[in-house]
């Protein structure tokens, strides 16, 4: 089964939240997959705490990927 969605980010939930908010401001509705939170809500333990995956529609991949690169590169700069 082919999906119209593609993963554009996988990593820290904190950075992921920034990406999610920025995508929404651009009019892009991301799908966020948080295995750790899903497991916690179901009553199970998870080693995936603090990590999320963000998916967007393939039609929005180019714009979304540029945004992810911008945000993640800002976090790599020394303060």
N, CA, C and O atoms as a GROMACS GRO file, in nm:
protein
  316
    1UNK      N    1   0.084  -0.117   0.000
    1UNK     CA    2   0.000   0.000   0.000
    1UNK      C    3   0.089   0.124   0.000
    1UNK      O    4   0.174   0.140   0.088
    2UNK      N    5   0.071   0.211  -0.098
    2UNK     CA    6   0.146   0.335  -0.106
    2UNK      C    7   0.078   0.442  -0.023
    2UNK      O    8  -0.045   0.447  -0.013
    3UNK      N    9   0.160   0.527   0.035
    3UNK     CA   10   0.108   0.636   0.117
    3UNK      C   11   0.138   0.768   0.049
    3UNK      O   12   0.239   0.782  -0.020
    4UNK      N   13   0.050   0.865   0.069
    4UNK     CA   14   0.074   0.998   0.016
    4UNK      C   15   0.155   1.081   0.114
    4UNK      O   16   0.179   1.199   0.089
    5UNK      N   17   0.198   1.022   0.224
    5UNK     CA   18   0.274   1.093   0.326
    5UNK      C   19   0.418   1.044   0.332
    5UNK      O   20   0.446   0.927   0.306
    6UNK      N   21   0.507   1.135   0.366
    6UNK     CA   22   0.649   1.103   0.374
    6UNK      C   23   0.706   1.158   0.504
    6UNK      O   24   0.668   1.267   0.548
    7UNK      N   25   0.797   1.082   0.566
    7UNK     CA   26   0.857   1.126   0.691
    7UNK      C   27   0.960   1.235   0.661
    7UNK      O   28   1.048   1.217   0.578
    8UNK      N   29   0.946   1.348   0.731
    8UNK     CA   30   1.041   1.458   0.712
    8UNK      C   31   1.128   1.483   0.835
    8UNK      O   32   1.227   1.555   0.827
    9UNK      N   33   1.090   1.424   0.948
    9UNK     CA   34   1.168   1.443   1.070
    9UNK      C   35   1.149   1.325   1.163
    9UNK      O   36   1.041   1.268   1.176
   10UNK      N   37   1.260   1.289   1.228
   10UNK     CA   38   1.257   1.186   1.331
   10UNK      C   39   1.360   1.227   1.435
   10UNK      O   40   1.479   1.240   1.404
   11UNK      N   41   1.315   1.248   1.558
   11UNK     CA   42   1.410   1.288   1.662
   11UNK      C   43   1.342   1.345   1.783
   11UNK      O   44   1.231   1.305   1.820
   12UNK      N   45   1.409   1.440   1.846
   12UNK     CA   46   1.366   1.501   1.971
   12UNK      C   47   1.225   1.559   1.962
   12UNK      O   48   1.190   1.628   1.866
   13UNK      N   49   1.146   1.529   2.065
   13UNK     CA   50   1.009   1.581   2.069
   13UNK      C   51   1.009   1.733   2.085
   13UNK      O   52   0.918   1.800   2.035
   14UNK      N   53   1.108   1.788   2.154
   14UNK     CA   54   1.114   1.934   2.173
   14UNK      C   55   1.133   2.006   2.040
   14UNK      O   56   1.062   2.103   2.010
   15UNK      N   57   1.228   1.959   1.961
   15UNK     CA   58   1.250   2.019   1.829
   15UNK      C   59   1.132   1.989   1.739
   15UNK      O   60   1.091   2.072   1.659
   16UNK      N   61   1.078   1.870   1.753
   16UNK     CA   62   0.962   1.831   1.674
   16UNK      C   63   0.842   1.921   1.696
   16UNK      O   64   0.769   1.952   1.601
   17UNK      N   65   0.822   1.965   1.820
   17UNK     CA   66   0.711   2.058   1.850
   17UNK      C   67   0.733   2.190   1.778
   17UNK      O   68   0.637   2.248   1.725
   18UNK      N   69   0.856   2.239   1.774
   18UNK     CA   70   0.886   2.363   1.701
   18UNK      C   71   0.857   2.346   1.552
   18UNK      O   72   0.799   2.434   1.489
   19UNK      N   73   0.897   2.231   1.498
   19UNK     CA   74   0.872   2.203   1.357
   19UNK      C   75   0.723   2.195   1.330
   19UNK      O   76   0.674   2.252   1.232
   20UNK      N   77   0.651   2.126   1.416
   20UNK     CA   78   0.506   2.111   1.400
   20UNK      C   79   0.438   2.248   1.399
   20UNK      O   80   0.355   2.274   1.312
   21UNK      N   81   0.471   2.335   1.493
   21UNK     CA   82   0.411   2.468   1.499
   21UNK      C   83   0.444   2.551   1.376
   21UNK      O   84   0.357   2.620   1.322
   22UNK      N   85   0.568   2.544   1.330
   22UNK     CA   86   0.610   2.619   1.211
   22UNK      C   87   0.538   2.568   1.086
   22UNK      O   88   0.501   2.647   1.000
   23UNK      N   89   0.520   2.436   1.076
   23UNK     CA   90   0.447   2.380   0.962
   23UNK      C   91   0.303   2.428   0.960
   23UNK      O   92   0.250   2.464   0.856
   24UNK      N   93   0.241   2.428   1.076
   24UNK     CA   94   0.102   2.474   1.085
   24UNK      C   95   0.090   2.620   1.043
   24UNK      O   96  -0.008   2.658   0.978
   25UNK      N   97   0.188   2.703   1.079
   25UNK     CA   98   0.187   2.844   1.038
   25UNK      C   99   0.198   2.860   0.887
   25UNK      O  100   0.147   2.957   0.830
   26UNK      N  101   0.265   2.764   0.822
   26UNK     CA  102   0.278   2.765   0.675
   26UNK      C  103   0.155   2.706   0.606
   26UNK      O  104   0.147   2.706   0.483
   27UNK      N  105   0.061   2.656   0.684
   27UNK     CA  106  -0.058   2.594   0.627
   27UNK      C  107  -0.040   2.448   0.593
   27UNK      O  108  -0.119   2.391   0.518
   28UNK      N  109   0.064   2.386   0.648
   28UNK     CA  110   0.091   2.244   0.626
   28UNK      C  111   0.047   2.169   0.751
   28UNK      O  112   0.092   2.199   0.862
   29UNK      N  113  -0.041   2.071   0.733
   29UNK     CA  114  -0.093   1.993   0.845
   29UNK      C  115  -0.010   1.865   0.859
   29UNK      O  116  -0.030   1.770   0.782
   30UNK      N  117   0.083   1.861   0.957
   30UNK     CA  118   0.165   1.741   0.973
   30UNK      C  119   0.094   1.631   1.050
   30UNK      O  120  -0.001   1.656   1.125
   31UNK      N  121   0.141   1.510   1.031
   31UNK     CA  122   0.098   1.397   1.113
   31UNK      C  123   0.215   1.364   1.204
   31UNK      O  124   0.326   1.339   1.157
   32UNK      N  125   0.190   1.363   1.334
   32UNK     CA  126   0.295   1.338   1.432
   32UNK      C  127   0.273   1.201   1.494
   32UNK      O  128   0.165   1.170   1.545
   33UNK      N  129   0.377   1.120   1.490
   33UNK     CA  130   0.371   0.985   1.546
   33UNK      C  131   0.465   0.981   1.667
   33UNK      O  132   0.586   1.002   1.654
   34UNK      N  133   0.408   0.955   1.784
   34UNK     CA  134   0.484   0.950   1.908
   34UNK      C  135   0.462   0.814   1.972
   34UNK      O  136   0.367   0.794   2.048
   35UNK      N  137   0.552   0.721   1.942
   35UNK     CA  138   0.540   0.583   1.992
   35UNK      C  139   0.544   0.578   2.145
   35UNK      O  140   0.470   0.503   2.207
   36UNK      N  141   0.632   0.659   2.205
   36UNK     CA  142   0.645   0.660   2.350
   36UNK      C  143   0.517   0.704   2.418
   36UNK      O  144   0.474   0.642   2.516
   37UNK      N  145   0.456   0.811   2.368
   37UNK     CA  146   0.332   0.861   2.427
   37UNK      C  147   0.218   0.762   2.405
   37UNK      O  148   0.135   0.741   2.493
   38UNK      N  149   0.213   0.702   2.287
   38UNK     CA  150   0.109   0.603   2.260
   38UNK      C  151   0.121   0.484   2.355
   38UNK      O  152   0.021   0.434   2.407
   39UNK      N  153   0.245   0.439   2.376
   39UNK     CA  154   0.266   0.326   2.467
   39UNK      C  155   0.227   0.364   2.610
   39UNK      O  156   0.164   0.286   2.681
   40UNK      N  157   0.264   0.484   2.652
   40UNK     CA  158   0.232   0.530   2.787
   40UNK      C  159   0.081   0.536   2.808
   40UNK      O  160   0.030   0.491   2.911
   41UNK      N  161   0.011   0.591   2.710
   41UNK     CA  162  -0.135   0.601   2.721
   41UNK      C  163  -0.202   0.464   2.724
   41UNK      O  164  -0.309   0.448   2.783
   42UNK      N  165  -0.138   0.366   2.661
   42UNK     CA  166  -0.194   0.231   2.660
   42UNK      C  167  -0.152   0.151   2.784
   42UNK      O  168  -0.197   0.038   2.804
   43UNK      N  169  -0.066   0.212   2.869
   43UNK     CA  170  -0.026   0.145   2.992
   43UNK      C  171   0.100   0.062   2.980
   43UNK      O  172   0.126  -0.024   3.065
   44UNK      N  173   0.179   0.085   2.876
   44UNK     CA  174   0.302   0.009   2.856
   44UNK      C  175   0.423   0.101   2.871
   44UNK      O  176   0.412   0.222   2.856
   45UNK      N  177   0.536   0.041   2.900
   45UNK     CA  178   0.662   0.116   2.905
   45UNK      C  179   0.721   0.122   2.764
   45UNK      O  180   0.694   0.035   2.681
   46UNK      N  181   0.802   0.225   2.740
   46UNK     CA  182   0.862   0.238   2.608
   46UNK      C  183   1.002   0.296   2.620
   46UNK      O  184   1.028   0.380   2.706
   47UNK      N  185   1.091   0.250   2.534
   47UNK     CA  186   1.227   0.306   2.529
   47UNK      C  187   1.234   0.422   2.432
   47UNK      O  188   1.342   0.478   2.410
   48UNK      N  189   1.122   0.460   2.373
   48UNK     CA  190   1.118   0.565   2.270
   48UNK      C  191   1.076   0.700   2.328
   48UNK      O  192   1.037   0.788   2.252
   49UNK      N  193   1.084   0.717   2.458
   49UNK     CA  194   1.039   0.842   2.518
   49UNK      C  195   1.119   0.960   2.465
   49UNK      O  196   1.241   0.956   2.456
   50UNK      N  197   1.047   1.066   2.430
   50UNK     CA  198   1.112   1.188   2.384
   50UNK      C  199   1.143   1.193   2.237
   50UNK      O  200   1.201   1.291   2.190
   51UNK      N  201   1.106   1.090   2.161
   51UNK     CA  202   1.130   1.088   2.016
   51UNK      C  203   0.998   1.083   1.941
   51UNK      O  204   0.905   1.013   1.980
   52UNK      N  205   0.992   1.159   1.832
   52UNK     CA  206   0.872   1.158   1.748
   52UNK      C  207   0.912   1.152   1.602
   52UNK      O  208   1.026   1.179   1.565
   53UNK      N  209   0.815   1.118   1.518
   53UNK     CA  210   0.828   1.122   1.372
   53UNK      C  211   0.723   1.219   1.321
   53UNK      O  212   0.610   1.221   1.371
   54UNK      N  213   0.761   1.298   1.220
   54UNK     CA  214   0.667   1.391   1.159
   54UNK      C  215   0.656   1.358   1.011
   54UNK      O  216   0.757   1.343   0.941
   55UNK      N  217   0.533   1.348   0.965
   55UNK     CA  218   0.503   1.318   0.825
   55UNK      C  219   0.424   1.432   0.764
   55UNK      O  220   0.345   1.499   0.832
   56UNK      N  221   0.444   1.455   0.633
   56UNK     CA  222   0.364   1.552   0.559
   56UNK      C  223   0.324   1.490   0.426
   56UNK      O  224   0.381   1.390   0.383
   57UNK      N  225   0.228   1.551   0.362
   57UNK     CA  226   0.185   1.506   0.230
   57UNK      C  227   0.300   1.524   0.132
   57UNK      O  228   0.373   1.623   0.139
   58UNK      N  229   0.317   1.430   0.041
   58UNK     CA  230   0.426   1.437  -0.057
   58UNK      C  231   0.426   1.568  -0.136
   58UNK      O  232   0.532   1.616  -0.176
   59UNK      N  233   0.309   1.625  -0.158
   59UNK     CA  234   0.300   1.751  -0.233
   59UNK      C  235   0.364   1.867  -0.158
   59UNK      O  236   0.400   1.968  -0.219
   60UNK      N  237   0.380   1.853  -0.027
   60UNK     CA  238   0.435   1.961   0.056
   60UNK      C  239   0.577   1.930   0.105
   60UNK      O  240   0.632   2.002   0.188
   61UNK      N  241   0.634   1.822   0.053
   61UNK     CA  242   0.764   1.774   0.102
   61UNK      C  243   0.875   1.879   0.087
   61UNK      O  244   0.951   1.900   0.181
   62UNK      N  245   0.885   1.943  -0.027
   62UNK     CA  246   0.995   2.036  -0.051
   62UNK      C  247   0.992   2.153   0.048
   62UNK      O  248   1.095   2.187   0.108
   63UNK      N  249   0.876   2.214   0.065
   63UNK     CA  250   0.862   2.327   0.157
   63UNK      C  251   0.887   2.282   0.301
   63UNK      O  252   0.954   2.352   0.378
   64UNK      N  253   0.834   2.168   0.338
   64UNK     CA  254   0.847   2.117   0.475
   64UNK      C  255   0.991   2.078   0.506
   64UNK      O  256   1.040   2.106   0.616
   65UNK      N  257   1.060   2.016   0.412
   65UNK     CA  258   1.198   1.975   0.434
   65UNK      C  259   1.288   2.097   0.453
   65UNK      O  260   1.378   2.094   0.537
   66UNK      N  261   1.265   2.202   0.376
   66UNK     CA  262   1.343   2.325   0.391
   66UNK      C  263   1.324   2.383   0.531
   66UNK      O  264   1.419   2.431   0.592
   67UNK      N  265   1.202   2.378   0.580
   67UNK     CA  266   1.173   2.428   0.714
   67UNK      C  267   1.244   2.344   0.820
   67UNK      O  268   1.301   2.399   0.915
   68UNK      N  269   1.241   2.213   0.806
   68UNK     CA  270   1.307   2.123   0.901
   68UNK      C  271   1.457   2.151   0.904
   68UNK      O  272   1.517   2.158   1.011
   69UNK      N  273   1.518   2.168   0.787
   69UNK     CA  274   1.661   2.197   0.780
   69UNK      C  275   1.693   2.327   0.851
   69UNK      O  276   1.793   2.337   0.922
   70UNK      N  277   1.610   2.428   0.832
   70UNK     CA  278   1.631   2.558   0.896
   70UNK      C  279   1.625   2.544   1.048
   70UNK      O  280   1.714   2.593   1.118
   71UNK      N  281   1.522   2.479   1.098
   71UNK     CA  282   1.505   2.465   1.244
   71UNK      C  283   1.614   2.378   1.305
   71UNK      O  284   1.667   2.411   1.411
   72UNK      N  285   1.646   2.267   1.242
   72UNK     CA  286   1.747   2.178   1.300
   72UNK      C  287   1.886   2.241   1.292
   72UNK      O  288   1.969   2.216   1.380
   73UNK      N  289   1.915   2.320   1.191
   73UNK     CA  290   2.047   2.385   1.183
   73UNK      C  291   2.058   2.494   1.288
   73UNK      O  292   2.168   2.520   1.337
   74UNK      N  293   1.948   2.560   1.324
   74UNK     CA  294   1.950   2.660   1.431
   74UNK      C  295   1.988   2.596   1.564
   74UNK      O  296   2.054   2.658   1.647
   75UNK      N  297   1.946   2.472   1.584
   75UNK     CA  298   1.976   2.402   1.709
   75UNK      C  299   2.118   2.349   1.715
   75UNK      O  300   2.167   2.314   1.822
   76UNK      N  301   2.185   2.342   1.600
   76UNK     CA  302   2.323   2.295   1.595
   76UNK      C  303   2.424   2.406   1.623
   76UNK      O  304   2.541   2.378   1.651
   77UNK      N  305   2.379   2.533   1.615
   77UNK     CA  306   2.470   2.646   1.635
   77UNK      C  307   2.503   2.659   1.783
   77UNK      O  308   2.417   2.640   1.869
   78UNK      N  309   2.629   2.693   1.813
   78UNK     CA  310   2.666   2.715   1.954
   78UNK      C  311   2.601   2.841   2.007
   78UNK      O  312   2.584   2.938   1.934
   79UNK      N  313   2.565   2.840   2.136
   79UNK     CA  314   2.501   2.957   2.195
   79UNK      C  315   2.599   3.041   2.272
   79UNK      O  316   2.561   3.143   2.329
   0.00000   0.00000   0.00000
